[in-house]
Amino acid sequence: MIRPLDVMGALVLDTGQEWALAALPHQLADARAVLAEEPKHRRHYHGAPRAWGKTTNAGGYTTAGLLGGLIPPGERGYCCAADRDQAALLVQSIAGFVARTPGLGSELHVETFKVTARATGASVIVLASDAASAHGLRSRWWVLDELGAWDDVPSSVRFFEAISTSWPKDNASRVVVISTAGRPGGFAHGVYRHVLQDPLWRVSEVHEPPPWVDATEMKSEIRRLPTSAYLRYWRNEWAQGEDKLLEPEDIAACTVLSGPVDYKRGKAYCLGVDLALRNDNAVVLTGHRDGYGSEACISVDRLDVFTPRKGRDVDLQKVEALIEARSRQYGGAPVVFDPAQAWQMMGRLRSRGVRVIEHTFSASSNSMRTLRLLELVRSHRLRLPDDDELVTELVSLRVRELGPGQFRYDHPVGGHDDRVTSLSLVALHLMQHSAGPGIVRPPTGRTLAKPKPSARSRGTPGPRLVFGDGSTRPIRRGSVQHKIGRWR
């Protein structure tokens, strides 16, 4: 039977290179230790920042284990991750090796959550850490993917206890844990501290980004992410999430405007609306973008705040009238709403020709707005008016990490963040969806060109969809694009 290490070395990466020729010295040493026929260690912990190819390497180890006899004929190995989709990434890495490596397709049968060696019947099954039960499982092959990202909840703890207590049942079992550092204090951090001290474990760690990641990208990540997140993802350091989102010095550097700024032709404008009725302010913030890409800056042109008086609600009719007036004042600027706040108001504004864009608040969109705001303030690409309430909201913002890579800003008890919410809506839209005056780019990547009124009656071409490569397609009457033709 072919040696496991020889199988690993011959696997073809997506770059077209064989793994043995592309691997760095510490990766070669890790593979020799994991796949040794007479191993010195049967427990391995590999810690590294993102982009080091941990899951790819684990897929390679598993392929070598299946074809090199480390998983006995007819028996099962297990790959475990935070959830079933994450675990399936390892299967996808094996499928990639099968597609690229000559002759491998005849040796392995790859399914969505299972890989089988055709000759021996040995297989690998993927499991999620929230599986109903893992008691009774026994195997000679275990891979645990991104342990630091497993939810720190009782079900994950019970799952880990169930599989880890099965390892001593078979003296020939091999365990490979691959992970980027997480937050200290949870059960994954407890596992990490244990393996550092236990002589049964071989620990291999890297604490810097891989050399093939561009340094400019890393500078962008430093600006984009909270410090603790950067340390975990790109330095592989166990770091607790900080409470404060923005530094006062950065906010002060962004506070450069003395008052309202009038409309200027050729700028991309947008209105962000955060509505409230009784217990909070209703805010309409008008802003524009200067420049493009990493040089783009967002400026706040006007900040209109409606504060409810004691015992009385905000007059939403006045808010609606002001939104329409500001949109027309700033060249027909689109208005970004949370549809859950103002569905009827959005419909009325649309009927009067105001461009309305829905922004649904979700864990993903909240994280995008939080990170966009953090990046703009840190890089001093946000131009703010000298508004005491806005500055106070920004200084008081706290950040919460809801999950791996998912963040949300929040205000302290008794505070407000309505101005910040309107600002984040404008910033996110202008940085991601705006393609210049008169054009709006929906999240699909297509742009809807400004329709010309009565184009058909004049015998001229009607509105067309414009794609990124410059090609166009007519908008069919009655289609979804035709129905939203008020976008202009």
Short mmCIF file of N, CA, C and O in Angstrom, two decimals, residues 21 42 65 84 170 197 256 326 384 392 433 477:
data_model
loop_
_atom_site.label_atom_id
_atom_site.label_comp_id
_atom_site.label_asym_id
_atom_site.label_seq_id
_atom_site.Cartn_x
_atom_site.Cartn_y
_atom_site.Cartn_z
N LEU A 21 5.63 20.35 -3.17
CA LEU A 21 6.47 21.41 -3.74
C LEU A 21 6.06 22.79 -3.24
O LEU A 21 6.88 23.71 -3.23
N ARG A 42 0.12 11.06 18.65
CA ARG A 42 -1.15 10.76 17.98
C ARG A 42 -2.17 11.87 18.19
O ARG A 42 -3.30 11.77 17.70
N GLY A 65 -4.97 9.57 4.74
CA GLY A 65 -5.36 8.55 5.71
C GLY A 65 -6.23 7.48 5.09
O GLY A 65 -6.10 6.29 5.40
N ARG A 84 -22.64 21.67 10.24
CA ARG A 84 -22.51 20.70 9.14
C ARG A 84 -21.93 21.36 7.89
O ARG A 84 -21.12 20.76 7.17
N ASP A 170 -9.12 3.58 21.78
CA ASP A 170 -8.32 2.93 20.74
C ASP A 170 -6.92 3.54 20.76
O ASP A 170 -6.75 4.72 20.45
N GLN A 197 0.11 21.91 27.62
CA GLN A 197 0.80 21.33 28.77
C GLN A 197 0.85 19.80 28.72
O GLN A 197 1.63 19.20 29.46
N VAL A 256 -14.82 67.77 10.97
CA VAL A 256 -14.16 68.86 10.24
C VAL A 256 -15.14 69.82 9.58
O VAL A 256 -14.73 70.81 8.98
N ARG A 326 -35.73 66.94 1.07
CA ARG A 326 -34.27 66.74 1.04
C ARG A 326 -33.85 65.91 -0.19
O ARG A 326 -32.83 66.20 -0.82
N LEU A 384 -17.51 64.77 9.38
CA LEU A 384 -18.67 64.95 10.25
C LEU A 384 -18.85 66.40 10.63
O LEU A 384 -17.88 67.16 10.75
N THR A 392 -21.20 62.53 20.65
CA THR A 392 -21.44 61.77 21.88
C THR A 392 -21.88 60.34 21.57
O THR A 392 -21.42 59.38 22.20
N HIS A 433 -23.23 50.44 -2.92
CA HIS A 433 -24.28 50.34 -3.92
C HIS A 433 -24.36 51.50 -4.89
O HIS A 433 -25.09 51.44 -5.86
N ARG A 477 -41.27 45.40 -20.60
CA ARG A 477 -42.45 45.96 -19.96
C ARG A 477 -43.15 44.88 -19.12
O ARG A 477 -43.37 43.77 -19.57
#
